[in-house]
Coordinates of C-alpha atoms in Angstrom, one line a residue:
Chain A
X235 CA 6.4 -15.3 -10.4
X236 CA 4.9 -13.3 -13.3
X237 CA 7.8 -10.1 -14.2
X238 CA 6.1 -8.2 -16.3
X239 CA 5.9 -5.1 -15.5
X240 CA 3.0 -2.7 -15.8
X241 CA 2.6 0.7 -16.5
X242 CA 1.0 3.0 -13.7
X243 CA 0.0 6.5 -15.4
X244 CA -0.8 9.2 -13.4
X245 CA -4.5 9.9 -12.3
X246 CA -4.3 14.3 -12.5
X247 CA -6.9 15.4 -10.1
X248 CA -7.4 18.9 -8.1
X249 CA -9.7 16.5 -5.5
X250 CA -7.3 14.6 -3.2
X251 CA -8.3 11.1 -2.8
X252 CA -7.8 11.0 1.1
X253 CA -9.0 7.4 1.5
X254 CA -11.8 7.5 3.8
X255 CA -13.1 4.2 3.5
X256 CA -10.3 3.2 5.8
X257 CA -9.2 6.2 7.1
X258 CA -12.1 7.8 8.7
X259 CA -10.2 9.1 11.2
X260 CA -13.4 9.0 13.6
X261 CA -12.1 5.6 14.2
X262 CA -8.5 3.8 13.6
X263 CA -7.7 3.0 9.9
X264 CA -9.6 0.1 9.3
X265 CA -7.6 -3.5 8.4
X266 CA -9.3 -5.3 5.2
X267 CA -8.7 -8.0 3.7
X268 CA -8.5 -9.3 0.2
X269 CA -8.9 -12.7 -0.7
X270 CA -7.4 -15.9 1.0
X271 CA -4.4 -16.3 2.4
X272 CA -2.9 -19.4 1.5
X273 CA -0.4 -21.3 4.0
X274 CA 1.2 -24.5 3.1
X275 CA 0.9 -27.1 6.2
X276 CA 1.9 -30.4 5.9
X277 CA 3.1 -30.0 2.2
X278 CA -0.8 -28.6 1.4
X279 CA -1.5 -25.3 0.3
X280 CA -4.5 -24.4 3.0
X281 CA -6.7 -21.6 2.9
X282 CA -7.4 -18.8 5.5
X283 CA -10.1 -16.4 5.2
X284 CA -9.0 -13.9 7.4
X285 CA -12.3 -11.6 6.5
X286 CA -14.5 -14.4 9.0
X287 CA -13.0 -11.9 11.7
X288 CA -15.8 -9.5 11.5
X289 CA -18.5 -12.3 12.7
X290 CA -16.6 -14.3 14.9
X291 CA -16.6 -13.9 18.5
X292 CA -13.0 -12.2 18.9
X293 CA -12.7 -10.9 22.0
X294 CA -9.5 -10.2 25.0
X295 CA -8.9 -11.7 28.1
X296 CA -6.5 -9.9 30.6
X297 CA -3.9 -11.4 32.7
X298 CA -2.9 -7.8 34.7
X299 CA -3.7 -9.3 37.6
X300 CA -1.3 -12.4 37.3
X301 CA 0.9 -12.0 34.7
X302 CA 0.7 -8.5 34.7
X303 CA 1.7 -8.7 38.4
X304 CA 4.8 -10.8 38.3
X305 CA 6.9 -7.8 36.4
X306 CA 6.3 -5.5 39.5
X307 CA 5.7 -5.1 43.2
X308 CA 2.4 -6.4 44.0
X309 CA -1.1 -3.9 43.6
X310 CA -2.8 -3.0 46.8
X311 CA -6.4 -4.4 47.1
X312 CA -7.8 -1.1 46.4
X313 CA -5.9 -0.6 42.8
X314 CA -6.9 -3.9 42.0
X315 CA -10.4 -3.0 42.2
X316 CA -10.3 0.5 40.9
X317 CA -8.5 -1.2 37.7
X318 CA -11.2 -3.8 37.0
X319 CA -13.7 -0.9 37.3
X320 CA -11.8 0.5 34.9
X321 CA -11.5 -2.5 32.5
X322 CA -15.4 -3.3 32.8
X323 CA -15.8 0.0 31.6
X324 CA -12.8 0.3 28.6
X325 CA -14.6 -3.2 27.6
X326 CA -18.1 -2.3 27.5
X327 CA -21.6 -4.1 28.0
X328 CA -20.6 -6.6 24.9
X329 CA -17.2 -8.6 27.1
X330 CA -14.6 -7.3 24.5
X331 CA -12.6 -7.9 27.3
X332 CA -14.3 -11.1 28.6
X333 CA -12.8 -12.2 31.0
X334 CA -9.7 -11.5 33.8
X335 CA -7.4 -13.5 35.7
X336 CA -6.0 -14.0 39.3
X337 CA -4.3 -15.3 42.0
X338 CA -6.0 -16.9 44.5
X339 CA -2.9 -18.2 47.3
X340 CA -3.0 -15.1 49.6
X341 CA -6.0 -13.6 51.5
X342 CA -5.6 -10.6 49.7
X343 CA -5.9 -12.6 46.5
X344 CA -9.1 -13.9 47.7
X345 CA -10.3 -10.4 49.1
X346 CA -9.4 -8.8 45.9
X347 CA -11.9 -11.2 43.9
X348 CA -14.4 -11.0 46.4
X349 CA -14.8 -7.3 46.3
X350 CA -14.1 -7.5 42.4
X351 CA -17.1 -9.8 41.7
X352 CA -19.0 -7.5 44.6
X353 CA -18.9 -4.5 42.1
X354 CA -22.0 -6.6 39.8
X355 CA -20.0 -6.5 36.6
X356 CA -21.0 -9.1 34.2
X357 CA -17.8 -8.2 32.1
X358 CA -15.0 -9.4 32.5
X359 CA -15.5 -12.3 34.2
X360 CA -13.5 -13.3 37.0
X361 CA -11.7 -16.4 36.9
X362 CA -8.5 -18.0 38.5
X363 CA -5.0 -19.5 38.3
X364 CA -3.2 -22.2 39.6
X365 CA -0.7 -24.6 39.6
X366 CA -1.5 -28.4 38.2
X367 CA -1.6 -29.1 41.3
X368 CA -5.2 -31.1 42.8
X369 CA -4.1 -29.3 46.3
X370 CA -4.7 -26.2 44.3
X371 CA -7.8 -26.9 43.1
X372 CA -9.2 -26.6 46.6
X373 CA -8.5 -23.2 46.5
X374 CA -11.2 -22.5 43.0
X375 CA -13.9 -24.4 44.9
X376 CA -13.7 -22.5 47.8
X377 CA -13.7 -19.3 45.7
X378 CA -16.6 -20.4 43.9
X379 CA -15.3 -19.5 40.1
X380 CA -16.5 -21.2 37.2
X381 CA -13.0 -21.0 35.2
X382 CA -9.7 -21.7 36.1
X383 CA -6.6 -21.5 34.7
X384 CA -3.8 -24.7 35.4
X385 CA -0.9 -24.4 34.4
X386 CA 0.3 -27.2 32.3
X387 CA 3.8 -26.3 30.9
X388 CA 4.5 -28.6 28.0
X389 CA 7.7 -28.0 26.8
X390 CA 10.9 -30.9 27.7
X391 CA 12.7 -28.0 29.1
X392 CA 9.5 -27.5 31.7
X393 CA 8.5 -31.1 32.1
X394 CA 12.3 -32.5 32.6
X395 CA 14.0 -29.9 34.0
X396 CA 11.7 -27.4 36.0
X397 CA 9.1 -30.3 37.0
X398 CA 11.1 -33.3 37.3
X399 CA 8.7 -35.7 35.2
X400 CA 10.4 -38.9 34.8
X401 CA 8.3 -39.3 32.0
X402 CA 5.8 -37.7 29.7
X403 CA 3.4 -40.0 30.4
X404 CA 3.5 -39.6 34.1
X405 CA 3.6 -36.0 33.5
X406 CA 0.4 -36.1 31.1
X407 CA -1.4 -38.4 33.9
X408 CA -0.8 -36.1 36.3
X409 CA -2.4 -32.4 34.3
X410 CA -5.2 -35.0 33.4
X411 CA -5.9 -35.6 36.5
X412 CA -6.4 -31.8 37.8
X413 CA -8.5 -31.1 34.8
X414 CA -10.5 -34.7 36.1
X415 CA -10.9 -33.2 39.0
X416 CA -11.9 -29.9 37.8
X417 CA -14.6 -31.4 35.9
X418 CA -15.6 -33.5 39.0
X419 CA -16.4 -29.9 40.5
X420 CA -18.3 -28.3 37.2
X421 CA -15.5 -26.0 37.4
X422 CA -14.0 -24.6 33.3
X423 CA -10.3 -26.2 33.6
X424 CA -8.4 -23.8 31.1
X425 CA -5.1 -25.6 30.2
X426 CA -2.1 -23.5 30.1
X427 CA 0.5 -25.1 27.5
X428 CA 3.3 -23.0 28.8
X429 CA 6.8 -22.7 26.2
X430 CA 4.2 -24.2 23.7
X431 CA 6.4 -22.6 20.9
X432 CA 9.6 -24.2 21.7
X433 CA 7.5 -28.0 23.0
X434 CA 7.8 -31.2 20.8
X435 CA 4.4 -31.0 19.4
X436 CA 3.8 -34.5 17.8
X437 CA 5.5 -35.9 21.0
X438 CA 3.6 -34.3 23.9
X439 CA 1.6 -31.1 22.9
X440 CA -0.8 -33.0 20.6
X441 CA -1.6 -35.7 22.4
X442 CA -2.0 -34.2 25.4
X443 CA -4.4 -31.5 23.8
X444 CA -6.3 -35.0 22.2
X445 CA -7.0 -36.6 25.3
X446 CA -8.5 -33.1 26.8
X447 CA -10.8 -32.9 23.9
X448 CA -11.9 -37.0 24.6
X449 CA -12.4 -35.6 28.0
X450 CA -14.1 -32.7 27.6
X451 CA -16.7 -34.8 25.1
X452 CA -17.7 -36.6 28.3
X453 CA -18.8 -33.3 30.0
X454 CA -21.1 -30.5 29.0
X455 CA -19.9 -28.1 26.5
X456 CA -19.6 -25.3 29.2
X457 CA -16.9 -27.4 30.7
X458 CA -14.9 -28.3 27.8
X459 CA -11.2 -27.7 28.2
X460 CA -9.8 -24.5 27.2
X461 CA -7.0 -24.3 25.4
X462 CA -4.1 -21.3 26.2
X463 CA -1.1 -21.3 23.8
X464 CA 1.6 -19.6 25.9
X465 CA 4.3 -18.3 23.5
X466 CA 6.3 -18.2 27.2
X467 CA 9.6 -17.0 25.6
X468 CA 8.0 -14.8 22.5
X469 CA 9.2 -17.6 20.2
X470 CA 6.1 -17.4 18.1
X471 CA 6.4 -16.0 14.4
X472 CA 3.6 -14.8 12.3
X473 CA 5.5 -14.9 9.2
X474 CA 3.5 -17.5 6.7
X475 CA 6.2 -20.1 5.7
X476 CA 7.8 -20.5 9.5
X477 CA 8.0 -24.1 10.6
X478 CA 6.9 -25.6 14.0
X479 CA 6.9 -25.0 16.6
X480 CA 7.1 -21.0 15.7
X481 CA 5.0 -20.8 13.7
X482 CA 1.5 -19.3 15.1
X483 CA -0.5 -20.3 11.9
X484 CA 0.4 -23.7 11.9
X485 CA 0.3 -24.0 15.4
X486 CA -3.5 -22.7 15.4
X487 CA -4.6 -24.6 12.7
X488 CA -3.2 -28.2 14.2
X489 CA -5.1 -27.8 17.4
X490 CA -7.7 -26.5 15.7
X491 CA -8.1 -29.0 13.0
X492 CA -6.5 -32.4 13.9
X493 CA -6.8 -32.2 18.2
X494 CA -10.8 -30.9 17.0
X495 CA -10.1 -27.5 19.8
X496 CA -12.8 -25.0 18.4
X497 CA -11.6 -21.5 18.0
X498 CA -13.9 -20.4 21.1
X499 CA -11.7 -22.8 23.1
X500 CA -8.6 -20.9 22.0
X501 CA -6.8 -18.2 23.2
X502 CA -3.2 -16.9 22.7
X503 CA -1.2 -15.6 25.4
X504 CA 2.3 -14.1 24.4
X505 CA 5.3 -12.7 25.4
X506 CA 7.3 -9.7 24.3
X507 CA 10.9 -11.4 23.9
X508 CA 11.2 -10.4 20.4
X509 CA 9.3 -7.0 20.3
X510 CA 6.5 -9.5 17.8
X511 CA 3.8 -9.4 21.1
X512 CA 1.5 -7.2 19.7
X513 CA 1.1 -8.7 16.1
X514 CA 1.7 -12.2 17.4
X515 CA -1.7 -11.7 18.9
X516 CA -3.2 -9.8 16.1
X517 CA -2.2 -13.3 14.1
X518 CA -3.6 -15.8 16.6
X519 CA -7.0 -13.6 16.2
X520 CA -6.8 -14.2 12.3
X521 CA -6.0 -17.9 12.2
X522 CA -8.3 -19.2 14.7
X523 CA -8.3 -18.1 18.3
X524 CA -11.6 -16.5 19.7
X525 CA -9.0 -15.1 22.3
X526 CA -5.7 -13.0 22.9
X527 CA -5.1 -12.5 26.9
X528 CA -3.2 -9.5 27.7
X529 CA -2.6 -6.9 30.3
X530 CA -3.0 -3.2 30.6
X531 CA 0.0 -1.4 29.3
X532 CA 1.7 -4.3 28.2
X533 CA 3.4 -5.0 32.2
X534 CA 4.0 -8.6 32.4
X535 CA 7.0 -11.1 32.8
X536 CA 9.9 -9.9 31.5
X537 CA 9.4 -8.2 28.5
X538 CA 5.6 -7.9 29.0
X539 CA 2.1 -9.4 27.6
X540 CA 0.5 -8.4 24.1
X541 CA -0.7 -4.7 25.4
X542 CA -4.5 -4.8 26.4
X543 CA -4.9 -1.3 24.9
X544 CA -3.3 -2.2 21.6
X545 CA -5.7 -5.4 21.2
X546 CA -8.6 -2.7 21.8
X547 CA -7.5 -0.8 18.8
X548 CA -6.5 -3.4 16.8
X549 CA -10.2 -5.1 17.5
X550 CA -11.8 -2.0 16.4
X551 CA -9.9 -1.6 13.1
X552 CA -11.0 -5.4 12.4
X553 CA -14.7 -5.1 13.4
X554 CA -14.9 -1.8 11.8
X555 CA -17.0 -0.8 15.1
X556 CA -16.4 0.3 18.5
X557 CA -18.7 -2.7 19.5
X558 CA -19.4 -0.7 22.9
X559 CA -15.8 0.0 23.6
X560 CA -15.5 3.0 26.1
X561 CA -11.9 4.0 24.2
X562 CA -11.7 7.2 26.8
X563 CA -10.9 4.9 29.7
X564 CA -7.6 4.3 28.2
X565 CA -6.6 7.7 29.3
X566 CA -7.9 7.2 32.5
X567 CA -6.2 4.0 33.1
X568 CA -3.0 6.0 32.0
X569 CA -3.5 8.7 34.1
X570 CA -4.5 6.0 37.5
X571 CA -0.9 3.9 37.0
X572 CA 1.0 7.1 36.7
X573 CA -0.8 8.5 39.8
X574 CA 0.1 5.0 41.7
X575 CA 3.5 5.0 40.8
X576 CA 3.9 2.6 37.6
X577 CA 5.9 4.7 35.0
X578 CA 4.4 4.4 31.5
X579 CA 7.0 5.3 28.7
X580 CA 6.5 9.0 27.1
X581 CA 6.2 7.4 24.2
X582 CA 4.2 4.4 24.8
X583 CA 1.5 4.3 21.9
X584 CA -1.5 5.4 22.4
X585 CA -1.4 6.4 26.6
X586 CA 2.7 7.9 26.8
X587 CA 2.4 11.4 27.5
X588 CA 3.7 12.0 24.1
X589 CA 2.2 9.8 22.2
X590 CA 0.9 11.8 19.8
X591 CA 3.6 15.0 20.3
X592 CA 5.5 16.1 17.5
X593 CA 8.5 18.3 18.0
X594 CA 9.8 18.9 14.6
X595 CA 8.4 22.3 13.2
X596 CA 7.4 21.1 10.0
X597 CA 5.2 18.5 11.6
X598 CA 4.0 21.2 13.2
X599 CA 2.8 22.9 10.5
X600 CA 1.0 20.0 8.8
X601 CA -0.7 19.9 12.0
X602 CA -1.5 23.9 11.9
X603 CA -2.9 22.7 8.4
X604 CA -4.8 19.9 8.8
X605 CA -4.3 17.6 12.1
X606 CA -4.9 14.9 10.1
X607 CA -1.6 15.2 8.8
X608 CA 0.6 14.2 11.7
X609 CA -2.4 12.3 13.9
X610 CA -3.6 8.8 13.6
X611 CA -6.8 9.3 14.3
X612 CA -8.8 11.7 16.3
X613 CA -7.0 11.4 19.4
X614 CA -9.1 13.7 21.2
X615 CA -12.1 12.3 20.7
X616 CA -11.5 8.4 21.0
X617 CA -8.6 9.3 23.7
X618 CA -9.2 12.6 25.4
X619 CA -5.8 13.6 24.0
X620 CA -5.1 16.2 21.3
X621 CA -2.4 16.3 19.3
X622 CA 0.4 18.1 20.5
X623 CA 3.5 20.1 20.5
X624 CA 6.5 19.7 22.2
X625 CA 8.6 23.1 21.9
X626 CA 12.7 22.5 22.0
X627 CA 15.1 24.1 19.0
X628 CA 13.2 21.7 16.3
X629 CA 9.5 23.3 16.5
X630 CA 10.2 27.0 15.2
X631 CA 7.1 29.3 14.8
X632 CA 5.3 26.7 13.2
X633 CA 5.2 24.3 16.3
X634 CA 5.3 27.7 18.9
X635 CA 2.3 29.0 17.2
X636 CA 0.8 25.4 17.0
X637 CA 1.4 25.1 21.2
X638 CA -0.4 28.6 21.8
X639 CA -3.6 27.7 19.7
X640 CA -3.7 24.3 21.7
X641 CA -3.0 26.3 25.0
X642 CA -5.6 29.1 24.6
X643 CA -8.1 26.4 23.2
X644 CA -8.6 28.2 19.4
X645 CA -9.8 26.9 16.6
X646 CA -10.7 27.7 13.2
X647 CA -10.7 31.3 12.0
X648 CA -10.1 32.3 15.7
X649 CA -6.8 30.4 15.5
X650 CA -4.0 33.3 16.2
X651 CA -1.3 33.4 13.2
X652 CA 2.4 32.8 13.3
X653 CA 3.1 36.6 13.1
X654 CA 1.3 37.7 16.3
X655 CA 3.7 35.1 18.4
X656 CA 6.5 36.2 17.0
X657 CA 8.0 37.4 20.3
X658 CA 7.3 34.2 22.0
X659 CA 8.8 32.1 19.3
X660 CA 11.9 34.8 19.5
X661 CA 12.5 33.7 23.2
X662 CA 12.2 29.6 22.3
X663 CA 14.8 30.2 19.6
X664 CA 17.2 32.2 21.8
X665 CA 16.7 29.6 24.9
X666 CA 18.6 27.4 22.6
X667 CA 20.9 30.0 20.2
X668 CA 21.6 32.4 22.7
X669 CA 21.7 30.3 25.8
X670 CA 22.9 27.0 25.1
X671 CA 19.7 25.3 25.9
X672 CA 19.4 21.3 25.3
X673 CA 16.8 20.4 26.9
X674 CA 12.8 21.0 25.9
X675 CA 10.4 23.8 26.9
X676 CA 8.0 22.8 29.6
X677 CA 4.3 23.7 29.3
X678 CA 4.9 25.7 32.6
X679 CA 7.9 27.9 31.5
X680 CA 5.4 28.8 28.1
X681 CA 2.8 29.3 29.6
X682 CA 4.6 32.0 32.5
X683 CA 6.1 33.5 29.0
X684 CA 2.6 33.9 27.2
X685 CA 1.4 35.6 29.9
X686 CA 4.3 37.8 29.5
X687 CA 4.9 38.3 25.8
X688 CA 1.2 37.8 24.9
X689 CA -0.7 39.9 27.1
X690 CA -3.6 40.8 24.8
X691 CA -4.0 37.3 24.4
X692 CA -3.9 36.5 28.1
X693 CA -6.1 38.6 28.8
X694 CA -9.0 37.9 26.3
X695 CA -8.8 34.4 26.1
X696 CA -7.4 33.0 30.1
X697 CA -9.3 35.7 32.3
X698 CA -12.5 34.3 30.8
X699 CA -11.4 31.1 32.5
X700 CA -10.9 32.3 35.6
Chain B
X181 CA 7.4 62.0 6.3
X182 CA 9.6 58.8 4.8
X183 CA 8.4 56.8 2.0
X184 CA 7.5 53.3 2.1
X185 CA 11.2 51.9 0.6
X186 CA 12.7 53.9 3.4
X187 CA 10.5 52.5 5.8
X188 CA 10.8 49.2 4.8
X189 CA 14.1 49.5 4.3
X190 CA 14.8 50.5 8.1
X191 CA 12.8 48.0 9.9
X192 CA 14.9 45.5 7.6
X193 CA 18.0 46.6 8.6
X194 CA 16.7 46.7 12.5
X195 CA 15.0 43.2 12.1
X196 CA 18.0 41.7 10.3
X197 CA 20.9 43.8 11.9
X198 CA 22.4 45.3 8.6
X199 CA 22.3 48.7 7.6
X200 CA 19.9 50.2 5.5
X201 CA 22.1 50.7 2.5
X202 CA 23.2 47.4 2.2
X203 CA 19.5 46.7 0.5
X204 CA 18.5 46.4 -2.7
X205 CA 15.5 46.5 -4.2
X206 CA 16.0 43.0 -5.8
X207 CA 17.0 41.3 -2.8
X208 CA 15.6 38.5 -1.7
X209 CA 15.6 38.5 2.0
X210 CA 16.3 35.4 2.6
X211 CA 18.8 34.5 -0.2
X212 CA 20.5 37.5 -0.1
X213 CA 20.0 39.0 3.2
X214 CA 19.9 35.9 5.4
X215 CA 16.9 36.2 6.8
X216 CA 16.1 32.8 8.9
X217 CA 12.5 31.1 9.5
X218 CA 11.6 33.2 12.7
X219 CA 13.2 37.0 11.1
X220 CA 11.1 36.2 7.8
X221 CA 8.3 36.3 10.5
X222 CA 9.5 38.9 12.6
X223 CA 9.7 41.1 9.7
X224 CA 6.4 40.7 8.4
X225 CA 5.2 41.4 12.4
X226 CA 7.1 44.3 12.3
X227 CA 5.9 45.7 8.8
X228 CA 2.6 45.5 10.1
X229 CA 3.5 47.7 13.4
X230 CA 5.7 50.0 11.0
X231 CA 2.9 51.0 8.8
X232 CA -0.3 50.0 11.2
X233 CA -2.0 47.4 9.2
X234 CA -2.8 43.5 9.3
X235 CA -1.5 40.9 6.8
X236 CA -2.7 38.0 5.9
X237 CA -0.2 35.2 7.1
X238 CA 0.8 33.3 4.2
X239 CA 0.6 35.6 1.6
X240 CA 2.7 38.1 3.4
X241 CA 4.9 35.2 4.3
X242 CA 5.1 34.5 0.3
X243 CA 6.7 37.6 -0.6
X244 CA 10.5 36.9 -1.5
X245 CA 12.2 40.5 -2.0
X246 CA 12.6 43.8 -1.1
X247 CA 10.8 45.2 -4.0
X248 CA 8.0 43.0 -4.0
X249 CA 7.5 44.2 -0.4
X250 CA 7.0 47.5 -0.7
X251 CA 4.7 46.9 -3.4
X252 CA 2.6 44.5 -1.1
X253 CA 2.9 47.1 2.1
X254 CA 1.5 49.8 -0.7
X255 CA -1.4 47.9 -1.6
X256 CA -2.6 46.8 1.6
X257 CA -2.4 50.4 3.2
X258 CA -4.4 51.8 0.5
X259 CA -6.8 48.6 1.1
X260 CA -6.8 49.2 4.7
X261 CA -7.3 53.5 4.7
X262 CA -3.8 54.1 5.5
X263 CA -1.9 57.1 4.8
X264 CA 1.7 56.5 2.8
X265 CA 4.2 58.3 1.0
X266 CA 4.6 56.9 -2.0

């Protein structure tokens, strides 16, 4: 490592240098890359160039249906279908989000796809989940899908302990055998390695994943085997340098390299475990899968699925393009789980009721200033959501005055200044000086005191509204 | 009719709850005479209802002392057609 050091004089300007080329602020900051990244595999340096990402075929798969499901009490038929409106929509004409998962055991499983592929949407794509199981499979020909999931755990604790293999060779045969089969019927198999980050990989994973690929040469390409890395437990690192099984980098380029999977054939499915879901999939994207699979607001096993919403963003900020992304739907979705019952924290990026509230008063002021300040990008625009102020004892006059602009709808020169509030912002201080208040201001208890305190106001600016 | 150090001096001591001979002219109103965030504002509001004028926000806000207030009020009533005693 080269220590010199090198001097950094200042560059005096009276322009600020706001750094639009990434942060347009139309759209979330950009990620670029510059140069290779280098990780050593096998005692090799080997290079990645991460800025392929732009013309590859990335795109998101969702699993709220199945995965998505099994952290909650089950969706009535009619959510189902009011949700995969609302994902054909958030994903636009161009499949970002390609395809979607489900369960096909009940009759409401099977009416749910029935009336979800009755809607005409070519995006996403309907496609199923079972067991590796042949008895299963009966249940994908008779829904008529092209794809199916199977789930082929792969770890020793999965194959020994939770299936009873004797063997892995008997446990091998038998997966091989459902994907067989699946062929048999021109039906997609899509091999689910589940606990794939905690499996003996030179023992089972790779030569399992090497006999799918001999199989899949026999068959047309639209057949060939998929490929699902399940980070079941959220053991998967990111971090260049982590060994194997962990490590996602290493992990992607094996199976994409030495088992021959291509990266359209690849998809990463993850697990929250260790807070790492969310760049976990960002990483798989980078090194090689076409595919992350996630679910709406992150709801999944446990700890939850890489967040569909957080893969939209982070797929814009790599394309550099909304690529026909409908970003507003987000709000929407929001808004349909809350109305439905599904809580979604207030501060859940991007769709919590607070996401983008500040409460502290000299936030509040930047954002008086310039909302640029305190907001990641324009939240009203891609999300329907301005950025807001919460009033407690933290806002002072700066985040009152802030909340009365936002509540009366002004902007520019006909913004009102901090002095003509004055006796609202007077009663939010005393709530909490005078009165012992510790909780925050609702929007209902300022707005009854605006059309107290404020009257002129009132009357110009919310009897035109009426 | 008062002059403008009276005047100023009075809504002070109202907005602040001192008495007006505890001022100074040097005073800095928030140094010296405590004034928080939300008074500094109140004061200005109330200058502006005192003498009948508008204020621009963060000029007005700028202005540190007592002195330098009634110099500031002065101006902007003879900028505005208001009628003082100097």
């Amino acid at each position: 490592m080269d220590n010199a050091r090198k001097k950094h004089p200042l560059v005096d300007t009276e322009k600020p240098n706001l750094l639009k080329d990434t942060f347009t602020y139309n759209l979330p900051p950009f990620i670029k890359f510059e140069g290779p990244v280098v990780e050593n595999i096998g005692g090799k340096p080997v290079e990645f160039d991460f800025t392929a990402v732009k013309d590859r075929d990335i795109h998101i798969t969702d699993t709220t249906f199945r995965d998505g499901q099994q952290a909650r009490p089950p969706y009535t038929i009619d959510q189902m279908v009011h949700i995969y409106d609302l994902m054909s929509r958030l994903g636009g004409p161009n499949g970002v989000i390609r395809q979607t998962e489900f369960f096909l055991y009940t009759k409401n499983d099977r009416e749910t796809l029935d009336r979800c592929r009755a809607l005409g949407h070519k995006y996403p794509e309907c496609t199923g989940w079972i067991r590796a199981i042949k008895g299963d499979f009966r249940l994908v020909k008779e829904a008529g899908l092209k794809e199916t999931g199977m789930l082929t755990s792969c770890s020793d604790y999965h194959i020994f302990h939770k299936l009873k293999f004797r063997s892995r060779a008997e446990c091998m045969d038998r997966y091989c055998e459902v994907v067989e089969a699946a062929f048999e019927a021109g039906v997609r198999p899509r091999c689910h390695l589940e606990d794939i980050t905690r499996a003996d990989l030179d023992g089972f994973v790779f030569p399992f994943v090497d006999r799918l690929m001999e199989m899949s040469s026999q068959v047309p390409p639209e057949l060939s085997a998929k490929i699902r890395l399940c980070d079941t437990m959220g053991f998967g690192v990111s971090y260049p340098g982590v060994e194997l099984p962990r490590s996602i980098p290493k992990l992607i380029y094996k199976l994409k390299y030495e088992c021959g999977v291509p990266s359209d054939c690849l998809e990463w499915h993850g697990h929250n475990d260790f807070h790492k879901v969310h760049t976990n999939a960002g990483t798989a994207w980078l090194y090689g899968c076409d595919a992350v699979n996630t679910t709406l607001f992150g709801f999944g096993e446990r700890t939850g699925n890489p967040p569909l919403e957080s893969s939209i963003f982070e797929y814009i900020a790599l394309k550099g393009d909304l690529c026909g992304i409908d970003t507003m739907v987000i709000t929407e979705l929001a808004d349909y789980m809350r109305s439905i019952g599904i809580p979604i924290p207030d501060n859940y990026p991007f769709a919590g009721k607070c996401f983008n509230t500040t409460r502290a008063g000299i936030h509040a002021d930047g954002l008086r200033r310039d909302t640029q300040i305190y907001n990641i990008f324009d939240t009203e625009k891609l999300l329907g959501r301005p950025p807001r102020i919460a009033i407690t004892d933290k806002s002072g006059t700066d985040g009152v005055v802030h909340w009365v602009n936002d509540f009366f709808g002004l902007k520019g020169g006909d913004r009102v200044s901090k002095i003509k509030i004055h006796k609202l912002a007077r009663w939010v201080i005393d709530q909490y000086e005078e009165h012992g208040r510790l909780t925050a201001i609702s929007d209902q208890e300022l707005e009854a005191k605006t059309k107290e305190l404020l009257p002129e106001y009132w009357e110009e600016y919310k009897a035109d509204q009426k | 009719m008062a002059t403008v150090e009276e005047r100023v001096k009075a809504v002070t001591a109202q907005v602040l709850k001192i008495t007006p001979e505890q001022i100074k002219l040097e005073d800095s109103f928030t140094a010296d005479l405590g004034a928080q965030s939300i008074q500094s504002v109140e004061l200005v509001a109330m200058f502006e209802e005192e003498f009948g004028i508008e204020m621009e926000e963060d000029v007005a806000l700028s202005v540190t002392s007592v002195g330098e207030a009634i110099k500031f009020i002065t101006e902007v009533c003879k900028q505005q057609g208001v009628v003082i005693e100097e």
